[in-house]
PDB file of C-alpha atoms in Angstrom:
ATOM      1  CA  UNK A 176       0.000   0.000   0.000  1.00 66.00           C
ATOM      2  CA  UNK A 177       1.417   3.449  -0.888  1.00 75.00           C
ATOM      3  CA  UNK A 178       1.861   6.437   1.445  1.00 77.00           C
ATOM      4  CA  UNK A 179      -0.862   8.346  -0.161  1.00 81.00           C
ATOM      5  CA  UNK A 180      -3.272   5.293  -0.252  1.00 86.00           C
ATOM      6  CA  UNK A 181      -2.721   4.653   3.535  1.00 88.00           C
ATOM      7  CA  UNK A 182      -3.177   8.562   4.321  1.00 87.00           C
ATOM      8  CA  UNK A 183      -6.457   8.574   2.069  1.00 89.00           C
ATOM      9  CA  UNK A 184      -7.849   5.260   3.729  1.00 91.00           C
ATOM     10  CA  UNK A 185      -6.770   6.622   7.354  1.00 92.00           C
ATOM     11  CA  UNK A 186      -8.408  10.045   7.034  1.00 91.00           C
ATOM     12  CA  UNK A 187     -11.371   8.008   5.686  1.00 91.00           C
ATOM     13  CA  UNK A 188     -11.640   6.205   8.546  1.00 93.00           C
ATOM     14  CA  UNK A 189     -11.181   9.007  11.005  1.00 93.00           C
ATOM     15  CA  UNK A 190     -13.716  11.409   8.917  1.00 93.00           C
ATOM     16  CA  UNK A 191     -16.199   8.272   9.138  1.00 93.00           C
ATOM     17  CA  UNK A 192     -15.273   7.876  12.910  1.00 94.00           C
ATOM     18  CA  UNK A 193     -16.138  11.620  13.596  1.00 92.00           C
ATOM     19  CA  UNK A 194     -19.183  11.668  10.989  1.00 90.00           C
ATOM     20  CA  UNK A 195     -20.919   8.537  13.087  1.00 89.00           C
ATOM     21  CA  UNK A 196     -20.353  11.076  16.386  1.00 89.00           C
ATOM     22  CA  UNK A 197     -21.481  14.041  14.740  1.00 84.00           C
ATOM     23  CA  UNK A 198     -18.863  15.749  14.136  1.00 90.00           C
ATOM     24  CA  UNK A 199     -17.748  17.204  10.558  1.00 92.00           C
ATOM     25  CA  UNK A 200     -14.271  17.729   9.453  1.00 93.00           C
ATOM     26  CA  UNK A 201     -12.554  15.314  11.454  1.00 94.00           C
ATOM     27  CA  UNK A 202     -11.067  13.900   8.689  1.00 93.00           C
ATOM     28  CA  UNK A 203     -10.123  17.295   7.592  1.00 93.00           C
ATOM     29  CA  UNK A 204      -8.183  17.641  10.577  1.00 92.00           C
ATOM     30  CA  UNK A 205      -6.362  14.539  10.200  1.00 92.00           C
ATOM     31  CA  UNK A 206      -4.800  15.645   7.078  1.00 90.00           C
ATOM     32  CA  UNK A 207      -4.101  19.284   8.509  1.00 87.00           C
ATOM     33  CA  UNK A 208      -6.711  21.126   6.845  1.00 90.00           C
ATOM     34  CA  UNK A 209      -7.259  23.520   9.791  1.00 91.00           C
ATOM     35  CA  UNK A 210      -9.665  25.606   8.339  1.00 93.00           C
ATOM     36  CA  UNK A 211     -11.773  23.634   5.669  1.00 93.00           C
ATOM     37  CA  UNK A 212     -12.020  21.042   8.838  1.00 94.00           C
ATOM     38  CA  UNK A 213     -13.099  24.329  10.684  1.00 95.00           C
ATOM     39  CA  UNK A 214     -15.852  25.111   7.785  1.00 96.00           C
ATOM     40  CA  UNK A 215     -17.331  21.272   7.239  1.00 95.00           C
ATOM     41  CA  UNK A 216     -18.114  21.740  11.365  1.00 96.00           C
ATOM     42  CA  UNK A 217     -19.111  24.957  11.046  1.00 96.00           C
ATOM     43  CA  UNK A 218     -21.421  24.404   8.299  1.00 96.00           C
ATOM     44  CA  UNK A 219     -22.949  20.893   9.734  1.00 95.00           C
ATOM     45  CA  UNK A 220     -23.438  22.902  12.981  1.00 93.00           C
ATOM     46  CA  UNK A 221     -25.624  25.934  11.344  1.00 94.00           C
ATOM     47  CA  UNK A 222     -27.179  23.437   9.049  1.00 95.00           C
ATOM     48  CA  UNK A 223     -28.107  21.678  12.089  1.00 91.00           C
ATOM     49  CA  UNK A 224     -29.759  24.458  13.602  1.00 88.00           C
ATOM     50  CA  UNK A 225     -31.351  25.632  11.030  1.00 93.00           C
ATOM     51  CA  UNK A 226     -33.326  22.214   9.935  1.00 92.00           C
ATOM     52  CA  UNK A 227     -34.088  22.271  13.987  1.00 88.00           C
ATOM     53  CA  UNK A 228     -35.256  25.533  13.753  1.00 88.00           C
ATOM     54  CA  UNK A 229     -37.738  24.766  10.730  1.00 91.00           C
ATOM     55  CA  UNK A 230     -38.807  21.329  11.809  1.00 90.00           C
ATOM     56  CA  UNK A 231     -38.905  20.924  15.559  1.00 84.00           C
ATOM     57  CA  UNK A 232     -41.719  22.311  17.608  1.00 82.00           C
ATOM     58  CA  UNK A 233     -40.648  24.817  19.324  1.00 79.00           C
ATOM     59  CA  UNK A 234     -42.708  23.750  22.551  1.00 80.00           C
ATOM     60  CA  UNK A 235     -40.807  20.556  22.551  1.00 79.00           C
ATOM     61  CA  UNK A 236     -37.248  22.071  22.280  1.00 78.00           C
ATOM     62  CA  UNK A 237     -35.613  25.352  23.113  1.00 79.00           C
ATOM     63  CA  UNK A 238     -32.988  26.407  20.570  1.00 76.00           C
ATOM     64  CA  UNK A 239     -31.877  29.325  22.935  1.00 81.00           C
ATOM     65  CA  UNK A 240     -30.902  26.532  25.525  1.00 83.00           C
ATOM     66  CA  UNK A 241     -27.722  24.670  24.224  1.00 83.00           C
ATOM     67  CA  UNK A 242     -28.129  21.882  27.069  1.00 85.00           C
ATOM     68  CA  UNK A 243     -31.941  21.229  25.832  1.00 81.00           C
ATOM     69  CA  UNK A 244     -30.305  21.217  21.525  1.00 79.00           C
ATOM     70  CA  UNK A 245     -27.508  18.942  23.162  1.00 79.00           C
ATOM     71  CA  UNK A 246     -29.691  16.579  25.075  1.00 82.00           C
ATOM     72  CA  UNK A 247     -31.901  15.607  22.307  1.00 80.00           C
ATOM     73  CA  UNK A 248     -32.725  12.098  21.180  1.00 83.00           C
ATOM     74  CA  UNK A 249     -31.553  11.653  17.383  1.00 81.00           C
ATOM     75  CA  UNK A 250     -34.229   8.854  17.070  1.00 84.00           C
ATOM     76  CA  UNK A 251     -36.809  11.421  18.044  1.00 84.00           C
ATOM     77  CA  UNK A 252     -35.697  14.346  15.298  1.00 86.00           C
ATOM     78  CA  UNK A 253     -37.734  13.820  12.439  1.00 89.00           C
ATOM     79  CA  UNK A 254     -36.258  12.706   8.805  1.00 92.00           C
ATOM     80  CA  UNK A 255     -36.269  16.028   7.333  1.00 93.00           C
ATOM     81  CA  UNK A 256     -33.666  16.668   9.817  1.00 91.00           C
ATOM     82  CA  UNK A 257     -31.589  13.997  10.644  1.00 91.00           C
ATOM     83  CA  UNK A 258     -31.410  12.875   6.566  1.00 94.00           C
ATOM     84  CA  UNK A 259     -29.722  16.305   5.528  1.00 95.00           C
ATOM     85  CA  UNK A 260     -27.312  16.415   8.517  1.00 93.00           C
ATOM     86  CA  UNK A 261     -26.690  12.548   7.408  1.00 93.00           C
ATOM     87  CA  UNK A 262     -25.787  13.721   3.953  1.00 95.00           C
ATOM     88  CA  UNK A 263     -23.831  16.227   5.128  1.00 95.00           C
ATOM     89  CA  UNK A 264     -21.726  14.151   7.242  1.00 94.00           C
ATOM     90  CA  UNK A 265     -21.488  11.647   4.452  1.00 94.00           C
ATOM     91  CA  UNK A 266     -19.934  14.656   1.848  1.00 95.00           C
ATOM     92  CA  UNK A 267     -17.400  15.735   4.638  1.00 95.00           C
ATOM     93  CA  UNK A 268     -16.126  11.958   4.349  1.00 94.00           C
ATOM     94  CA  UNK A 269     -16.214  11.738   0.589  1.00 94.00           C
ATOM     95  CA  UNK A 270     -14.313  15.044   0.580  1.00 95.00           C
ATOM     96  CA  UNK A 271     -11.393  14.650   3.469  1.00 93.00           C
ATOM     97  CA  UNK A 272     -11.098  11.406   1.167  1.00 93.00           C
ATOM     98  CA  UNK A 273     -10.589  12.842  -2.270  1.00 93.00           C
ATOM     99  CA  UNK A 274      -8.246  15.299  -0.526  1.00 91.00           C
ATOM    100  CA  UNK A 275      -5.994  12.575   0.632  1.00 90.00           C
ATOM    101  CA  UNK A 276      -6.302  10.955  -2.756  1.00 89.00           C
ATOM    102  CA  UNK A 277      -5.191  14.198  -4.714  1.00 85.00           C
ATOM    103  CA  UNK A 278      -1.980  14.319  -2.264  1.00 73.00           C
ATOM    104  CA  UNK A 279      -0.257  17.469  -0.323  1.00 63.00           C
ATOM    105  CA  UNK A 280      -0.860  20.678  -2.349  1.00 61.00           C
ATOM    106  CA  UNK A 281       2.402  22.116  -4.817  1.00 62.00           C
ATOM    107  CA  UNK A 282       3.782  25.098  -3.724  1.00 64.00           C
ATOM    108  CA  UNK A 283       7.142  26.867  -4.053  1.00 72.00           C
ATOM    109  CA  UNK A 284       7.905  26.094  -0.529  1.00 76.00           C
ATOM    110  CA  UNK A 285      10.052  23.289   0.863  1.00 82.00           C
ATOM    111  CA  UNK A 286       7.710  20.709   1.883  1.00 81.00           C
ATOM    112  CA  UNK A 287       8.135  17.556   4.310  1.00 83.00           C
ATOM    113  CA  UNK A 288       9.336  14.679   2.871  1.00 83.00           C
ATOM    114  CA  UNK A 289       7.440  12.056   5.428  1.00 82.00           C
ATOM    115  CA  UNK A 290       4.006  13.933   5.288  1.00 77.00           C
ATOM    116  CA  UNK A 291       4.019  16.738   2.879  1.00 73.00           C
ATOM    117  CA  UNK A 292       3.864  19.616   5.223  1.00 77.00           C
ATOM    118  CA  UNK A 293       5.717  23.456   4.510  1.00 81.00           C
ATOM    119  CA  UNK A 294       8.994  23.611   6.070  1.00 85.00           C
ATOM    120  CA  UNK A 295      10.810  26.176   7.849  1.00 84.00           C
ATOM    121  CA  UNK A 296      14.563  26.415   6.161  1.00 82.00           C
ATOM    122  CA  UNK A 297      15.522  27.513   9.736  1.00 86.00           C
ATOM    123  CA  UNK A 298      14.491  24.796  11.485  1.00 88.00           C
ATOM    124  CA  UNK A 299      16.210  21.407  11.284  1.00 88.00           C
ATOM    125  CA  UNK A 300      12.979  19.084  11.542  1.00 89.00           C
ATOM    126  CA  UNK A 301       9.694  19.212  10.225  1.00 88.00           C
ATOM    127  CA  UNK A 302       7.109  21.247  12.706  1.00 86.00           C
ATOM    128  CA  UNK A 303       4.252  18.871  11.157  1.00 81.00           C
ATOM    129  CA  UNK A 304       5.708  15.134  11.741  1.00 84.00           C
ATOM    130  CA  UNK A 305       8.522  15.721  13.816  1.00 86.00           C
ATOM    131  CA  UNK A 306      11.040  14.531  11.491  1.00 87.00           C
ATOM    132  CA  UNK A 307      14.564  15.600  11.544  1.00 89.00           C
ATOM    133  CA  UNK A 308      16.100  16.866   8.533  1.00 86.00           C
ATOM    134  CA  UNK A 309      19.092  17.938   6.952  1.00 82.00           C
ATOM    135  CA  UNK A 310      19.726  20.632   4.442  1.00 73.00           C
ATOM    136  CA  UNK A 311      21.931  20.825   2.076  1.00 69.00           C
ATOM    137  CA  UNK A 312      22.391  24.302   2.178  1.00 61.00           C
ATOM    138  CA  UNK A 313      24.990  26.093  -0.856  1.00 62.00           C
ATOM    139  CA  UNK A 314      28.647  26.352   0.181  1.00 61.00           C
ATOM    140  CA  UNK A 315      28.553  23.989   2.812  1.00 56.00           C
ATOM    141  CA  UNK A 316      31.026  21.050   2.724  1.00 58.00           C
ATOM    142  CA  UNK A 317      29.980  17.538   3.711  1.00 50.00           C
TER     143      UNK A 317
END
């Protein structure tokens, strides 16, 4: 199995794992996408709100209350809320996946070799993995 294969198939698993908890992005943040990670949640989270909003009875729940939103049975939430919020979960996976499929982005900065991430030329390991480097740096004997 290649590296980007086992990354892809990881942060598939972990977006899944975070998707059957509720929780979008997670993936996302396993492959150090801070802020689209930050967006999937965000997004789930005001979609979630919203469908409550327009579907729940408002004598049943209080939206203003986050403990009452919090403490709510799934089961009990009708379709036309808990099928959206499903789907939405479902696209966070399917996208943290063809992220890890499509690899670390190019750019014209020095990037990891173990995981892909933008170096700092002075630092001597990568502040991503961990990973000690060495530069070859010009004029430098061996």
């Amino acid at each position: 199995m290649t590296g980007t294969r086992r990354r892809a198939l990881i942060a598939t698993l972990v977006a899944v794992l975070g998707a059957s908890l509720g929780v979008a992005g997670a993936g996302h943040l396993y492959l150090r996408r801070w802020r689209r990670a930050a967006a999937w949640f965000s997004f789930v989270v005001g979609a979630a709100l919203v469908l409550l909003w327009a579907f729940v009875d408002p004598s049943t729940l209080n939206l203003a209350d986050p403990a009452a939103v919090a403490s709510v049975d799934p089961g009990s939430l009708p379709v036309a809320v808990t099928a959206p919020l499903f789907g939405l979960l479902l696209v966070s996976a399917v996208d943290a996946y063809r992220l890890a499929v499509a690899g670390p982005q190019l750019t014209d900065e020095p990037q990891c070799p173990n995981c892909g991430g933008e170096l700092d030329p002075d630092i001597d390991f990568c502040p991503w993995c961990t990973i000690e480097l060495e530069w070859e740096r010009p004029g430098e004997e061996r």
